[in-house]
Coordinates of C-alpha atoms and ligand atoms in Angstrom, one line a residue:
X1 CA 106.3 -112.5 147.9
X2 CA 109.4 -110.4 148.3
X3 CA 107.4 -107.3 149.5
X4 CA 105.9 -109.0 152.4
X5 CA 109.3 -110.2 153.6
X6 CA 110.4 -106.5 153.4
X7 CA 107.5 -105.2 155.4
X8 CA 107.2 -108.0 158.1
X9 CA 107.6 -107.2 161.7
X10 CA 110.6 -108.1 163.6
X11 CA 110.1 -111.5 165.4
X12 CA 110.7 -109.8 168.8
X13 CA 109.3 -106.2 169.3
X14 CA 111.2 -103.5 171.4
X15 CA 108.3 -103.4 173.7
X16 CA 108.9 -107.1 174.4
X17 CA 112.4 -106.4 175.0
X18 CA 111.6 -103.6 177.6
X19 CA 109.0 -106.0 179.3
X20 CA 111.6 -108.8 179.6
X21 CA 113.8 -106.4 181.7
X22 CA 110.8 -105.3 184.1
X23 CA 108.6 -108.5 184.4
X24 CA 106.5 -107.2 187.4
X25 CA 105.3 -104.1 185.6
X26 CA 104.4 -106.1 182.4
X27 CA 102.3 -108.5 184.5
X28 CA 100.4 -105.5 186.2
X29 CA 99.8 -103.9 182.6
X30 CA 98.7 -107.4 181.1
X31 CA 96.1 -107.7 183.9
X32 CA 94.8 -104.2 183.4
X33 CA 94.5 -104.9 179.7
X34 CA 92.6 -108.1 180.3
X35 CA 90.1 -106.3 182.6
X36 CA 89.5 -103.6 180.0
X37 CA 88.8 -106.2 177.3
X38 CA 86.3 -107.9 179.6
X39 CA 84.4 -104.7 180.2
X40 CA 84.3 -104.0 176.5
X41 CA 82.9 -107.4 175.6
X42 CA 80.2 -107.0 178.4
X43 CA 79.2 -103.6 177.1
X44 CA 79.0 -104.9 173.4
X45 CA 76.9 -107.9 174.5
X46 CA 74.5 -105.6 176.3
X47 CA 74.1 -103.3 173.4
X48 CA 73.5 -106.3 170.9
X49 CA 70.8 -107.5 173.4
X50 CA 69.1 -104.0 173.3
X51 CA 69.4 -103.7 169.6
X52 CA 68.2 -107.2 168.6
X53 CA 66.1 -108.9 171.2
X54 CA 66.0 -112.8 170.7
X55 CA 62.4 -113.2 170.2
X56 CA 61.2 -116.0 167.9
X57 CA 58.4 -115.0 165.7
X58 CA 56.0 -117.2 163.6
X59 CA 56.9 -116.7 160.0
X60 CA 54.3 -114.7 158.2
X61 CA 53.1 -116.2 155.1
X62 CA 51.1 -114.4 152.2
X63 CA 47.5 -115.3 152.2
X64 CA 46.4 -115.9 148.6
X65 CA 42.9 -115.6 147.6
X66 CA 43.1 -115.1 143.9
X67 CA 42.0 -117.8 141.7
X68 CA 43.7 -118.0 138.3
X69 CA 41.9 -118.9 135.0
X70 CA 44.0 -121.9 134.2
X71 CA 46.2 -124.1 136.4
X72 CA 48.4 -127.3 136.0
X73 CA 49.7 -129.9 138.4
X74 CA 52.8 -131.7 137.4
X75 CA 53.6 -134.6 139.5
X76 CA 55.5 -137.9 139.6
X77 CA 53.1 -140.7 140.7
X78 CA 49.3 -141.3 140.9
X79 CA 48.3 -139.7 144.1
X80 CA 51.0 -137.1 144.6
X81 CA 48.7 -134.4 143.1
X82 CA 46.1 -134.9 145.5
X83 CA 48.5 -135.0 148.4
X84 CA 50.4 -131.9 147.3
X85 CA 48.0 -129.5 146.0
X86 CA 44.6 -131.3 146.4
X87 CA 43.0 -128.7 148.8
X88 CA 43.8 -125.7 146.5
X89 CA 42.8 -127.5 143.5
X90 CA 39.5 -128.7 144.6
X91 CA 38.8 -125.0 145.8
X92 CA 40.0 -123.5 142.5
X93 CA 38.2 -126.0 140.2
X94 CA 34.9 -125.4 141.9
X95 CA 35.6 -121.6 141.6
X96 CA 35.8 -122.1 137.7
X97 CA 39.6 -122.6 137.3
X98 CA 40.3 -124.9 134.2
X99 CA 42.8 -127.5 135.7
X100 CA 45.2 -129.8 133.9
X101 CA 47.0 -132.7 135.5
X102 CA 50.3 -134.1 134.2
X103 CA 51.1 -137.4 135.6
X104 CA 54.8 -138.1 134.8
X105 CA 55.2 -141.9 135.5
X106 CA 52.8 -145.0 135.5
X107 CA 53.5 -145.8 139.1
X108 CA 54.6 -149.3 138.2
X109 CA 56.8 -149.7 141.4
X110 CA 54.2 -148.4 144.0
X111 CA 53.3 -151.5 146.0
X112 CA 54.4 -153.7 148.7
X113 CA 52.0 -156.4 147.4
X114 CA 54.0 -159.1 145.8
X115 CA 51.0 -160.8 144.2
X116 CA 50.5 -157.9 141.8
X117 CA 52.3 -157.8 138.4
X118 CA 53.6 -154.3 137.5
X119 CA 51.0 -154.4 134.6
X120 CA 48.1 -155.0 136.8
X121 CA 49.4 -152.3 139.1
X122 CA 49.8 -149.8 136.2
X123 CA 46.2 -150.4 135.1
X124 CA 44.8 -150.0 138.6
X125 CA 46.7 -146.9 139.4
X126 CA 45.7 -145.3 136.0
X127 CA 42.2 -146.0 136.8
X128 CA 42.5 -144.7 140.3
X129 CA 44.0 -141.5 138.9
X130 CA 41.3 -140.8 136.4
X131 CA 38.7 -141.3 139.1
X132 CA 40.4 -139.0 141.6
X133 CA 40.9 -136.3 138.9
X134 CA 37.2 -136.6 137.6
X135 CA 36.0 -136.2 141.3
X136 CA 38.3 -133.1 141.7
X137 CA 36.8 -131.5 138.7
X138 CA 40.1 -131.6 136.8
X139 CA 39.3 -130.8 133.0
X140 CA 42.5 -132.4 131.3
X141 CA 44.5 -135.3 132.3
X142 CA 47.9 -136.1 130.6
X143 CA 49.4 -139.4 131.5
X144 CA 53.1 -139.8 130.4
X145 CA 54.3 -143.5 130.1
X146 CA 57.7 -143.0 131.9
X147 CA 58.6 -145.9 134.4
X148 CA 58.1 -145.3 138.2
X149 CA 61.7 -144.6 139.5
X150 CA 63.0 -144.0 135.9
X151 CA 62.7 -140.2 135.5
X152 CA 65.7 -138.5 134.3
X153 CA 66.3 -135.0 133.3
X154 CA 66.5 -135.6 129.5
X155 CA 65.4 -133.4 126.4
X156 CA 62.6 -135.8 125.9
X157 CA 61.1 -135.4 129.3
X158 CA 61.4 -131.8 129.3
X159 CA 59.9 -131.7 125.8
X160 CA 57.0 -133.6 127.3
X161 CA 56.4 -131.0 130.1
X162 CA 57.0 -128.0 127.7
X163 CA 54.3 -129.5 125.2
X164 CA 51.7 -129.9 128.0
X165 CA 52.3 -126.2 129.1
X166 CA 52.1 -125.0 125.4
X167 CA 48.9 -127.1 124.9
X168 CA 47.0 -126.1 128.1
X169 CA 48.6 -122.7 128.7
X170 CA 48.3 -122.5 132.6
X171 CA 48.7 -119.1 134.6
X172 CA 49.9 -121.2 137.7
X173 CA 51.7 -124.4 137.7
X174 CA 52.2 -126.6 140.8
X175 CA 55.2 -129.2 141.2
X176 CA 57.1 -131.0 143.8
X177 CA 59.8 -128.8 145.5
X178 CA 63.0 -130.4 144.1
X179 CA 65.1 -128.3 146.5
X180 CA 63.8 -129.4 149.9
X181 CA 66.5 -130.8 152.1
X182 CA 64.7 -131.8 155.2
X183 CA 63.9 -135.5 155.1
X184 CA 64.0 -138.0 152.3
X185 CA 62.4 -137.3 148.9
X186 CA 61.7 -139.7 146.0
X187 CA 64.1 -139.1 143.2
X188 CA 61.1 -139.0 140.7
X189 CA 59.8 -136.0 142.8
X190 CA 63.1 -134.2 142.5
X191 CA 63.4 -134.8 138.7
X192 CA 59.8 -133.6 138.2
X193 CA 60.5 -130.5 140.2
X194 CA 63.7 -129.6 138.4
X195 CA 62.4 -130.5 134.8
X196 CA 59.1 -128.5 135.6
X197 CA 61.1 -125.4 136.7
X198 CA 63.3 -125.6 133.5
X199 CA 60.3 -126.2 131.4
X200 CA 58.4 -123.1 132.8
X201 CA 61.3 -121.0 132.4
X202 CA 62.7 -120.6 129.7
X203 CA 61.8 -123.5 127.5
X204 CA 58.1 -123.3 127.2
X205 CA 58.5 -119.4 126.7
X206 CA 61.0 -119.1 124.0
X207 CA 60.1 -120.1 120.5
X208 CA 63.6 -121.4 119.8
X209 CA 63.4 -124.2 122.4
X210 CA 61.6 -127.1 120.9
X211 CA 60.8 -125.3 117.6
X212 CA 59.2 -128.6 116.3
X213 CA 56.1 -128.0 118.7
X214 CA 55.6 -124.7 116.9
X215 CA 56.5 -125.9 113.3
X216 CA 55.1 -129.5 113.3
X217 CA 52.4 -129.3 116.1
X218 CA 51.1 -125.9 115.6
X219 CA 51.5 -124.8 119.3
X220 CA 52.6 -121.5 120.4
X221 CA 55.2 -120.6 123.1
X222 CA 53.7 -119.8 126.4
X223 CA 54.7 -117.7 129.7
X224 CA 53.6 -119.3 132.9
X225 CA 53.1 -116.4 135.5
X226 CA 53.5 -118.4 138.8
X227 CA 55.2 -121.7 139.9
X228 CA 54.1 -123.0 143.2
X229 CA 56.0 -125.8 144.9
X230 CA 54.5 -128.2 147.6
X231 CA 56.6 -129.9 150.2
X232 CA 58.8 -126.8 150.7
X233 CA 61.1 -126.4 153.6
X234 CA 60.4 -122.6 153.8
X235 CA 57.0 -121.8 152.2
X236 CA 55.8 -118.3 151.5
X237 CA 52.2 -118.4 150.5
X238 CA 49.2 -119.9 152.2
X239 CA 45.7 -120.7 150.9
X240 CA 42.6 -121.3 153.1
X241 CA 41.4 -124.9 152.2
X242 CA 38.9 -125.3 155.1
X243 CA 35.9 -125.5 152.6
X244 CA 37.7 -128.0 150.1
X245 CA 39.7 -130.3 152.5
X246 CA 37.0 -132.9 152.6
X247 CA 37.0 -133.1 148.7
X248 CA 40.8 -133.4 148.8
X249 CA 40.6 -136.4 151.2
X250 CA 37.8 -138.0 149.3
X251 CA 39.9 -137.8 146.0
X252 CA 42.8 -139.1 147.8
X253 CA 41.1 -142.4 149.1
X254 CA 40.2 -143.0 145.4
X255 CA 43.8 -144.2 145.3
X256 CA 42.7 -147.6 146.9
X257 CA 46.0 -149.4 145.9
X258 CA 48.2 -146.9 147.9
X259 CA 46.4 -147.0 151.2
X260 CA 48.9 -149.3 152.9
X261 CA 51.7 -147.0 151.8
X262 CA 50.2 -143.8 153.4
X263 CA 51.7 -145.1 156.7
X264 CA 48.9 -144.0 158.7
X265 CA 49.1 -144.9 162.5
X266 CA 46.9 -147.8 163.7
X267 CA 43.4 -146.8 164.5
X268 CA 43.9 -143.4 162.5
X269 CA 42.9 -142.6 158.9
X270 CA 44.6 -140.7 156.1
X271 CA 41.9 -138.1 156.4
X272 CA 42.6 -137.3 159.9
X273 CA 46.4 -137.1 159.3
X274 CA 46.0 -134.6 156.5
X275 CA 43.4 -132.5 158.6
X276 CA 45.9 -132.5 161.4
X277 CA 48.6 -131.1 159.2
X278 CA 46.5 -128.6 157.5
X279 CA 45.1 -127.3 161.0
X280 CA 48.7 -126.9 162.2
X281 CA 49.6 -124.8 159.2
X282 CA 46.4 -122.8 159.7
X283 CA 47.0 -121.8 163.1
X284 CA 47.5 -118.0 163.5
X285 CA 45.8 -117.2 160.2
X286 CA 42.1 -117.3 161.2
X287 CA 41.0 -120.3 159.1
X288 CA 40.7 -123.9 160.1
X289 CA 42.7 -125.8 157.4
X290 CA 45.5 -124.4 155.2
X291 CA 47.9 -125.4 152.7
X292 CA 51.2 -123.7 152.2
X293 CA 53.6 -123.5 149.1
X294 CA 56.8 -121.9 148.0
X295 CA 56.0 -119.4 145.1
X296 CA 58.0 -118.0 142.2
X297 CA 56.6 -115.3 140.2
X298 CA 57.6 -114.4 136.6
X299 CA 58.6 -111.0 135.8
X300 CA 56.3 -109.0 133.5
Ligands
LIG1 ZN1 55.2 -139.8 144.6

């Protein structure tokens, strides 16, 4: 731009010209300048240290003790619900909360056993999920027929979740955290997390989304109050599951076909692994076992 050329400093300043004539004085001045700069940095560092001591504190999560009247768990594969939210769901169901499970795939790819056909596996996993849900005290079980590994963010899939929310009307919805970035995550888990988030807000709430539910199926819009993600990198709420963790583990082992996939070290059990993680989470909170989640709360 023309104006910047006009206001630009000359390439060689008048001070530089003087310094060229008197090199010794210039060197002296530069050394003094350097000394002052070092002093300034030292002083600044000292004041920073005084203002913000570098002490690492344990992140403080909000302890939740309230039990809602209705909750829904939306998950990709048979066994994800028990792993992700089993301790809380067992506790809430026994306290009278009406729980609905929404299983999004048939789990047709979840085996390393090459003698099993996908059809046999689907039947086995559906039976295991029914047994686990019954044992947990889950009242409603919705099983969507999407193929394992085949979940996509489509209108059809979002409509399935919206319909389940409008039918069973949960206060709190649990799902996979789609935004975790530490470690690998199954693409179905990400898909369920994202589609559930969108279904909760705004699709289930607003009557002009999926109006056919209202006109043809007689459903009403529903506003979910809280969305809880399991598997979050940065959880913000914690629940005491000391009294329900045994029930969670007993439900989890109903998924017999998945036992080899749980990657438990030799000599250990899945129960020991779940308890070890829950005990680590609970440290500092005054209870023995805990489960932690990232929570979104809808505005009133
Ligand atoms: Zn899964």
